[in-house]
mmCIF file of C-alpha atoms in Angstrom:
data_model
loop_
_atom_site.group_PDB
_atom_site.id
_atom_site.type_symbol
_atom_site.label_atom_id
_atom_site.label_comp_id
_atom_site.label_asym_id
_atom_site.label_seq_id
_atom_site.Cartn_x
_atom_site.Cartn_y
_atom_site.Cartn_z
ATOM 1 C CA UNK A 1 292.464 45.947 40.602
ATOM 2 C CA UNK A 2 290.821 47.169 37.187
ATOM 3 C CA UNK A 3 293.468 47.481 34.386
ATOM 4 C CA UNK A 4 291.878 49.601 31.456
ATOM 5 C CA UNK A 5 293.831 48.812 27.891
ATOM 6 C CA UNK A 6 293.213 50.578 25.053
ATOM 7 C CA UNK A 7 291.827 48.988 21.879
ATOM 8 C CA UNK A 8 293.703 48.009 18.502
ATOM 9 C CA UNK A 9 293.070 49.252 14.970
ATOM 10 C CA UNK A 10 294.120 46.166 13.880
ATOM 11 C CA UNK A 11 292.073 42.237 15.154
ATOM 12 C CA UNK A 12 292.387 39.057 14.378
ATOM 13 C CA UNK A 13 289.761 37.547 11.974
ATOM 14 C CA UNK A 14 287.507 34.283 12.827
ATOM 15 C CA UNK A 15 286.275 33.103 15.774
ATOM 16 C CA UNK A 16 284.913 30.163 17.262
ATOM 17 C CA UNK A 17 281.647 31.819 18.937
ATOM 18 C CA UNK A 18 278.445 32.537 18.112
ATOM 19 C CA UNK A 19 277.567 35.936 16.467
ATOM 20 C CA UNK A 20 277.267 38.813 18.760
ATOM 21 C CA UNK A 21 274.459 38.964 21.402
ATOM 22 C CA UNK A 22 275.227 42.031 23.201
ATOM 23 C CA UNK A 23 273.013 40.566 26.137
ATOM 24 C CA UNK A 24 276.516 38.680 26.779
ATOM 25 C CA UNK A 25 279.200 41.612 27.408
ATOM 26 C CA UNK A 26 279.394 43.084 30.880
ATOM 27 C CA UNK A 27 278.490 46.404 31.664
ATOM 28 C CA UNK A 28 274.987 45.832 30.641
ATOM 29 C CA UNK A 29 274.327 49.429 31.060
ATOM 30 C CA UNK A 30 275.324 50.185 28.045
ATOM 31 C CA UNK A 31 273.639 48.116 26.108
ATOM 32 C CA UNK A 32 271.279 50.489 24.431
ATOM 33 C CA UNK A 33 273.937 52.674 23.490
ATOM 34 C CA UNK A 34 275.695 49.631 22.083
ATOM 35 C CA UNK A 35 272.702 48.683 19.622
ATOM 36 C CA UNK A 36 272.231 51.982 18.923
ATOM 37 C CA UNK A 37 276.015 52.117 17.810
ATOM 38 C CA UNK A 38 275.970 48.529 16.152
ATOM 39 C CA UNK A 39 273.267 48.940 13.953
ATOM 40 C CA UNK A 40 274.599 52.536 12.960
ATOM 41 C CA UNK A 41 277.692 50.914 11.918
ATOM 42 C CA UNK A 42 276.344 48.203 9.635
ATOM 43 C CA UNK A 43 274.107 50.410 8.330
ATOM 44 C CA UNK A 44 276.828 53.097 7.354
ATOM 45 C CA UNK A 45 278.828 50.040 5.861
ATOM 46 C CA UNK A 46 276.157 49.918 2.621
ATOM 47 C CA UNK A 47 277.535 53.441 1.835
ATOM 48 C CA UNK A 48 281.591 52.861 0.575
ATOM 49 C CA UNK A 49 282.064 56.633 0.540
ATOM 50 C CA UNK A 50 280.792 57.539 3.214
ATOM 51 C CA UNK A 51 282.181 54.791 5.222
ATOM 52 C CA UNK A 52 285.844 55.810 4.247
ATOM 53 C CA UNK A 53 285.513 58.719 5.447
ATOM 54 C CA UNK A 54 284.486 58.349 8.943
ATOM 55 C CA UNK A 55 286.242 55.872 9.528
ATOM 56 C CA UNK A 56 289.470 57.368 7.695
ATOM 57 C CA UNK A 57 290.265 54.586 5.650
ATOM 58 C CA UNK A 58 292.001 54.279 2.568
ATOM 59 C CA UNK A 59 291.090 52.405 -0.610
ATOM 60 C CA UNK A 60 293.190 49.467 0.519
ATOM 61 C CA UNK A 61 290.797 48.880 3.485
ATOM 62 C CA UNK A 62 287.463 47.965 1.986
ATOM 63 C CA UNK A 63 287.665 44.778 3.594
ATOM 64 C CA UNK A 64 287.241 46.568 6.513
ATOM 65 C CA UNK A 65 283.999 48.456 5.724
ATOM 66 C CA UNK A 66 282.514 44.532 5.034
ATOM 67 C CA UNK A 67 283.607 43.145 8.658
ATOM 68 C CA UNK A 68 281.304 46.254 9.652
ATOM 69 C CA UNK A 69 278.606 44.840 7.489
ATOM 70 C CA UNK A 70 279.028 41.816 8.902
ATOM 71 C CA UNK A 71 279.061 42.617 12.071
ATOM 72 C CA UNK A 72 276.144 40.753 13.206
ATOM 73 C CA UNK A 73 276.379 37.309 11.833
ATOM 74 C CA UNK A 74 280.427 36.743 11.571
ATOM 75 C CA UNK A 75 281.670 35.013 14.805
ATOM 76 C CA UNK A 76 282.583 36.043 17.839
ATOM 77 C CA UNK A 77 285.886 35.819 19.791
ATOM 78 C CA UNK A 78 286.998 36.670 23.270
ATOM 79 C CA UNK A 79 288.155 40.420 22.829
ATOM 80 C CA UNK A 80 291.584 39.396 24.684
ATOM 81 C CA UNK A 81 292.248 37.897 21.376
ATOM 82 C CA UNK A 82 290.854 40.045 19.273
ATOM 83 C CA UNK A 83 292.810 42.782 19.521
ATOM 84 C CA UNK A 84 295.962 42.591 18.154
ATOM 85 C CA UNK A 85 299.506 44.958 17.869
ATOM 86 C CA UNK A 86 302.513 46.121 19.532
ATOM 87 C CA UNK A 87 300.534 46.345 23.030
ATOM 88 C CA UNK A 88 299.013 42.837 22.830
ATOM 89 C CA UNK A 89 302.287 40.887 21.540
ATOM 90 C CA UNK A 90 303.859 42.478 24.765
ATOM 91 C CA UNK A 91 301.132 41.373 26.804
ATOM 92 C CA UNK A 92 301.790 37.545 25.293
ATOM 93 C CA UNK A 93 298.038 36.304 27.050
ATOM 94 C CA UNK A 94 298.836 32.920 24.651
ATOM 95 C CA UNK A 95 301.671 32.677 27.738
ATOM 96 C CA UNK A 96 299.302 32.796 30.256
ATOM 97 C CA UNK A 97 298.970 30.014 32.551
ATOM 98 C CA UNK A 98 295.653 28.781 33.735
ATOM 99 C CA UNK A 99 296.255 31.351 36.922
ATOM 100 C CA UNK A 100 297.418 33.865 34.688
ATOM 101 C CA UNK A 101 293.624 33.799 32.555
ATOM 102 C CA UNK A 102 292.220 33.470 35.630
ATOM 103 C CA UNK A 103 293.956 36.648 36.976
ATOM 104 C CA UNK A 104 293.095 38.341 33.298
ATOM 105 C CA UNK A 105 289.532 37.252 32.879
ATOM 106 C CA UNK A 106 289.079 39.461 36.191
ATOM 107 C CA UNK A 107 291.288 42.667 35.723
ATOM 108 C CA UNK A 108 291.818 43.155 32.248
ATOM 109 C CA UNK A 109 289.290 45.561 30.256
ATOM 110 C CA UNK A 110 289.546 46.693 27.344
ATOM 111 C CA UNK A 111 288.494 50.309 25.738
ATOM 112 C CA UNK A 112 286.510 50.551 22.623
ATOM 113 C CA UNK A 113 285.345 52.930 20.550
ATOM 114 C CA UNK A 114 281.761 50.036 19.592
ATOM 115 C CA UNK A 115 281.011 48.565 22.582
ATOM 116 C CA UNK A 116 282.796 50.958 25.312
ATOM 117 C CA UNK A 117 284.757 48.722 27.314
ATOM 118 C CA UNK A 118 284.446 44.810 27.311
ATOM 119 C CA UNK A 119 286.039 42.122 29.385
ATOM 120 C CA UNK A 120 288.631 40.172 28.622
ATOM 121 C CA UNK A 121 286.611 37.075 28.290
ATOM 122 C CA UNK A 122 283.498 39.169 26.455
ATOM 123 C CA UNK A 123 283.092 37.497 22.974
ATOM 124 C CA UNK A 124 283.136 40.186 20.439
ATOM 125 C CA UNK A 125 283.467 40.064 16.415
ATOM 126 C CA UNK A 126 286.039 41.931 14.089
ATOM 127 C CA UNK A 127 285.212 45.672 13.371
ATOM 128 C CA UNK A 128 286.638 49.104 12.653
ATOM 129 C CA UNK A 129 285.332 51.794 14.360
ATOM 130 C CA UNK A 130 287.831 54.591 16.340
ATOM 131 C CA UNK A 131 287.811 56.533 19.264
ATOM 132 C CA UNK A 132 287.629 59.463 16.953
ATOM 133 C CA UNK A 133 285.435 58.066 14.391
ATOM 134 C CA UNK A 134 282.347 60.767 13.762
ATOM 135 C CA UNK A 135 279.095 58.653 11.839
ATOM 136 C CA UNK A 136 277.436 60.460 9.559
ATOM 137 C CA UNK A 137 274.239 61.591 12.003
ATOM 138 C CA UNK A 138 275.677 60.188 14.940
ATOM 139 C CA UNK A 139 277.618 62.880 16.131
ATOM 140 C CA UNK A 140 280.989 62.451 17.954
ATOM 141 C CA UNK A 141 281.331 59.042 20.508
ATOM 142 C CA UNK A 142 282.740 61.018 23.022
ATOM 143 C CA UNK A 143 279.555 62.850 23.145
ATOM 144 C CA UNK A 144 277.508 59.425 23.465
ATOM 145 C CA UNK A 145 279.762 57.642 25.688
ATOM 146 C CA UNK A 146 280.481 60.315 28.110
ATOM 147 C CA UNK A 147 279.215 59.888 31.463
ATOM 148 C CA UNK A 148 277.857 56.652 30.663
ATOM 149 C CA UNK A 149 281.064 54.872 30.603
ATOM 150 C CA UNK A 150 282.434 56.103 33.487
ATOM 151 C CA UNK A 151 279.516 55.149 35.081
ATOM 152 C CA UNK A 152 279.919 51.987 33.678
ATOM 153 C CA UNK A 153 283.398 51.032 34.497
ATOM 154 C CA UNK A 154 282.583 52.684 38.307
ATOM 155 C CA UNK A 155 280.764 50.258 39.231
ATOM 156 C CA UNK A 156 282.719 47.354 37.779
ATOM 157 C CA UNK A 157 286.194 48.548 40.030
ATOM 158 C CA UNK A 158 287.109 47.469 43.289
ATOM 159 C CA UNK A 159 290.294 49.131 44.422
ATOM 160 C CA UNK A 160 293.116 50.376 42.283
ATOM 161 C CA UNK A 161 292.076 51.450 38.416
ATOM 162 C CA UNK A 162 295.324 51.343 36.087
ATOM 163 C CA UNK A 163 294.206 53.318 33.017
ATOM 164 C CA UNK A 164 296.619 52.718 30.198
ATOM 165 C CA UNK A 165 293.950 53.520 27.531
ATOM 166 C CA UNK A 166 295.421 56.366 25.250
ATOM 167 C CA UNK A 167 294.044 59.898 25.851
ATOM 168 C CA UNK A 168 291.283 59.632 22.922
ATOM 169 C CA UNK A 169 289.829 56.898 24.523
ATOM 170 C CA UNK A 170 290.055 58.202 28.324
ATOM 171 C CA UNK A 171 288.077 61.187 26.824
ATOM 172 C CA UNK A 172 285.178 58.128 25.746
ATOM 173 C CA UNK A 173 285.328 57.600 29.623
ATOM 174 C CA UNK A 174 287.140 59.387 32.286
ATOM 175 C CA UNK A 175 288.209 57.583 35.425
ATOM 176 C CA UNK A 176 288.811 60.160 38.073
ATOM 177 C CA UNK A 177 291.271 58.823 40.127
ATOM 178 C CA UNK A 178 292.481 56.433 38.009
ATOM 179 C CA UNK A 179 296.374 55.592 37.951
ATOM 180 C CA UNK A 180 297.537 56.564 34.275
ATOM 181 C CA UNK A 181 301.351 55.377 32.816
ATOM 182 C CA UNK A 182 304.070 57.812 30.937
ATOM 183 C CA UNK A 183 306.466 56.205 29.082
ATOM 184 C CA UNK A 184 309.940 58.003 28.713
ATOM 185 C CA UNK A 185 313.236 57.238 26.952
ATOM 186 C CA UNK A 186 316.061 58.799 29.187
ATOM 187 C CA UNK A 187 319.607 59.897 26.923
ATOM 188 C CA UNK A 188 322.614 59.230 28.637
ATOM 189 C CA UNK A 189 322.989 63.218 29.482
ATOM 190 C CA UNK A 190 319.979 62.481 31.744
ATOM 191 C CA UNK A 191 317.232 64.495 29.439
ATOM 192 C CA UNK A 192 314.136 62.633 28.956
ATOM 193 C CA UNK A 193 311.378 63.035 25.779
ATOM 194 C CA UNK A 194 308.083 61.013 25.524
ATOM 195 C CA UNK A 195 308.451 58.073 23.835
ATOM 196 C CA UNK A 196 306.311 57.190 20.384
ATOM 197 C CA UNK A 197 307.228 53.816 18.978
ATOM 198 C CA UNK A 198 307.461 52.285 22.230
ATOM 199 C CA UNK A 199 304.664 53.294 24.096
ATOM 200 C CA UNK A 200 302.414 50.876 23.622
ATOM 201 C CA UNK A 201 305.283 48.240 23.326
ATOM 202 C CA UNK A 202 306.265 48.884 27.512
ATOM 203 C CA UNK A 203 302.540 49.784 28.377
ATOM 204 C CA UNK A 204 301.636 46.388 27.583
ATOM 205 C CA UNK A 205 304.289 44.950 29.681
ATOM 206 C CA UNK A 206 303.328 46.851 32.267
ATOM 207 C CA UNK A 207 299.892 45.552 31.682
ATOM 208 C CA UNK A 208 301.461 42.223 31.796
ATOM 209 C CA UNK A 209 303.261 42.398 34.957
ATOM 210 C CA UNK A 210 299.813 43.543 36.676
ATOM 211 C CA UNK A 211 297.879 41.203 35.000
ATOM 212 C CA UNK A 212 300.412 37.978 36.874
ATOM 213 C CA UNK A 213 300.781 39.274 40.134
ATOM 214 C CA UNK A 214 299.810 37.664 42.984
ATOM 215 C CA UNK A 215 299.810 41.154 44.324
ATOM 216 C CA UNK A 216 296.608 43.622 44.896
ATOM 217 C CA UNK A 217 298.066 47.184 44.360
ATOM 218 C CA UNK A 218 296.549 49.602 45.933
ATOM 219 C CA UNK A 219 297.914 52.616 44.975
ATOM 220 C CA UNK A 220 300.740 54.315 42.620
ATOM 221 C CA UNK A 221 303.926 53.000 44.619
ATOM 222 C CA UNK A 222 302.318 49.701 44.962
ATOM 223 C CA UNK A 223 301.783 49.134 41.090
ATOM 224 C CA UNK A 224 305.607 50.499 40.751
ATOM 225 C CA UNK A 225 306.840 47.963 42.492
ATOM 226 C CA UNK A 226 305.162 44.905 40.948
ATOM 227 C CA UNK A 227 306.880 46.613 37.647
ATOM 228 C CA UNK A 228 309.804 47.107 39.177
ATOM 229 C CA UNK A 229 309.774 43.362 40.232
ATOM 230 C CA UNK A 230 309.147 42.406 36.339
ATOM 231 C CA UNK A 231 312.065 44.072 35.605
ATOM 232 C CA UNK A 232 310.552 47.502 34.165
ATOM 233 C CA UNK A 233 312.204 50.904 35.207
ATOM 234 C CA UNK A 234 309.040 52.951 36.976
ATOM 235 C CA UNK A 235 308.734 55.903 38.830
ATOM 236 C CA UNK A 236 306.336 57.133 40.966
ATOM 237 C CA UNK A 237 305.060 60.842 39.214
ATOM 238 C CA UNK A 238 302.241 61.408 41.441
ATOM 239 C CA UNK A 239 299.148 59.074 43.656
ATOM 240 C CA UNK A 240 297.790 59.221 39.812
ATOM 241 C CA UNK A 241 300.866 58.948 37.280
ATOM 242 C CA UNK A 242 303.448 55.850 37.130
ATOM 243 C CA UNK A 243 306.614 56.755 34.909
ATOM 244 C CA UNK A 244 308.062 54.102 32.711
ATOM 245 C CA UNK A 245 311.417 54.725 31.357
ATOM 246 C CA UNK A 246 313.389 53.335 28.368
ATOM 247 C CA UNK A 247 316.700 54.006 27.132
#
């Protein structure tokens, strides 16, 4: 089982690793891209202006314009702890037992906007750079990404993919086939309505739950059950969709 997770806005700072050597992320593939994208970014960093804009910050956020321009000397740190947020404090990996890295290290990926999709265990600095970022020059990521990331991630999956990435970053990198989650709040008349603040809140327990089983799901009723079992409300939609519900 591959479980995709979508990228933060917000990461930790620090690190304990070296600076980045993209010669040490999987997917290798994409590693041209990835320079290409890299050195793009640091370079856009020199220009403040410019940099707000594409990467739609506000005046607040410069410090985030000089982790891009650092982006080659600060250190590293695995990217399950880089990424931060509502998702990743649901997912709790500082719980994790030894099995549970184990079990992490070889289903969890992460989506990103930089570097495509990394490991868990891939050591990766601090950046800013979105899904639907546009560099000066560059043109839009989808259009670099896309089919190269599919590609990518194809040949990384054996059985099941679980796709909870959000829709900007599935367009970076479809998965056809891949099992996608909807998470619903149900009223007590029985109406349901897509739910906003909690999404990524129950999408990264249900990342959690798939990350610890001993289980190897195999399709859409098999990964409702291990959420079921972890005490999540889930319904099967279709072989592709998984429904989470909330009250």
């Amino acid at each position: 089982m591959l479980i995709l997770l979508p990228p933060s806005e917000t990461k930790s700072d620090g690190g304990s690793g070296a600076p980045l050597d993209l010669n040490r992320l999987s997917l290798p593939s994409l590693l041209p891209l990835r320079r290409t994208l890299a050195d793009a970014l640091v370079e856009l960093s020199a220009d403040i202006d410019a940099s707000v804009t594409a990467l739609g910050l506000g005046r607040t956020q410069i410090d985030e314009i000089e982790r891009n321009a650092r982006l080659w000397t600060s250190p590293t740190a695995p990217a399950l702890a880089r990424y931060t947020g509502v998702l990743y404090d649901a997912l709790d990996a500082r719980s994790f037992t030894r099995a549970g890295r184990a079990r992490a290290h070889a289903r969890l990926w992460i989506g990103s906007a930089l570097f495509g999709a990394v490991r868990a265990s891939d050591p990766i600095p601090s950046y800013r750079l979105s899904g639907g970022s546009s560099i000066p020059d560059f043109g839009t990521l989808r259009s670099h990404w896309k089919p190269k990331l599919s590609d990518a991630i194809l040949s990384e999956a054996e059985g099941v993919v679980v796709d909870l990435r959000s829709g900007t970053y599935q367009q970076l990198g479809p998965i056809p086939g891949a099992i996608t989650a909807t998470v619903l709040t149900e009223k007590p008349d029985g109406s349901r309505s897509v739910v906003s603040h909690f999404n990524k809140h129950h999408k990264g327990l249900l990342a959690r739950a798939l990350t610890l089983t001993t289980a190897e799901p195999k399709d859409a009723k098999a990964v409702a059950r291990v959420a079921s079992k972890a005490g999540l409300r889930v319904e099967v939609a279709s072989n592709t969709e998984v429904i989470v519900l909330t009250e």
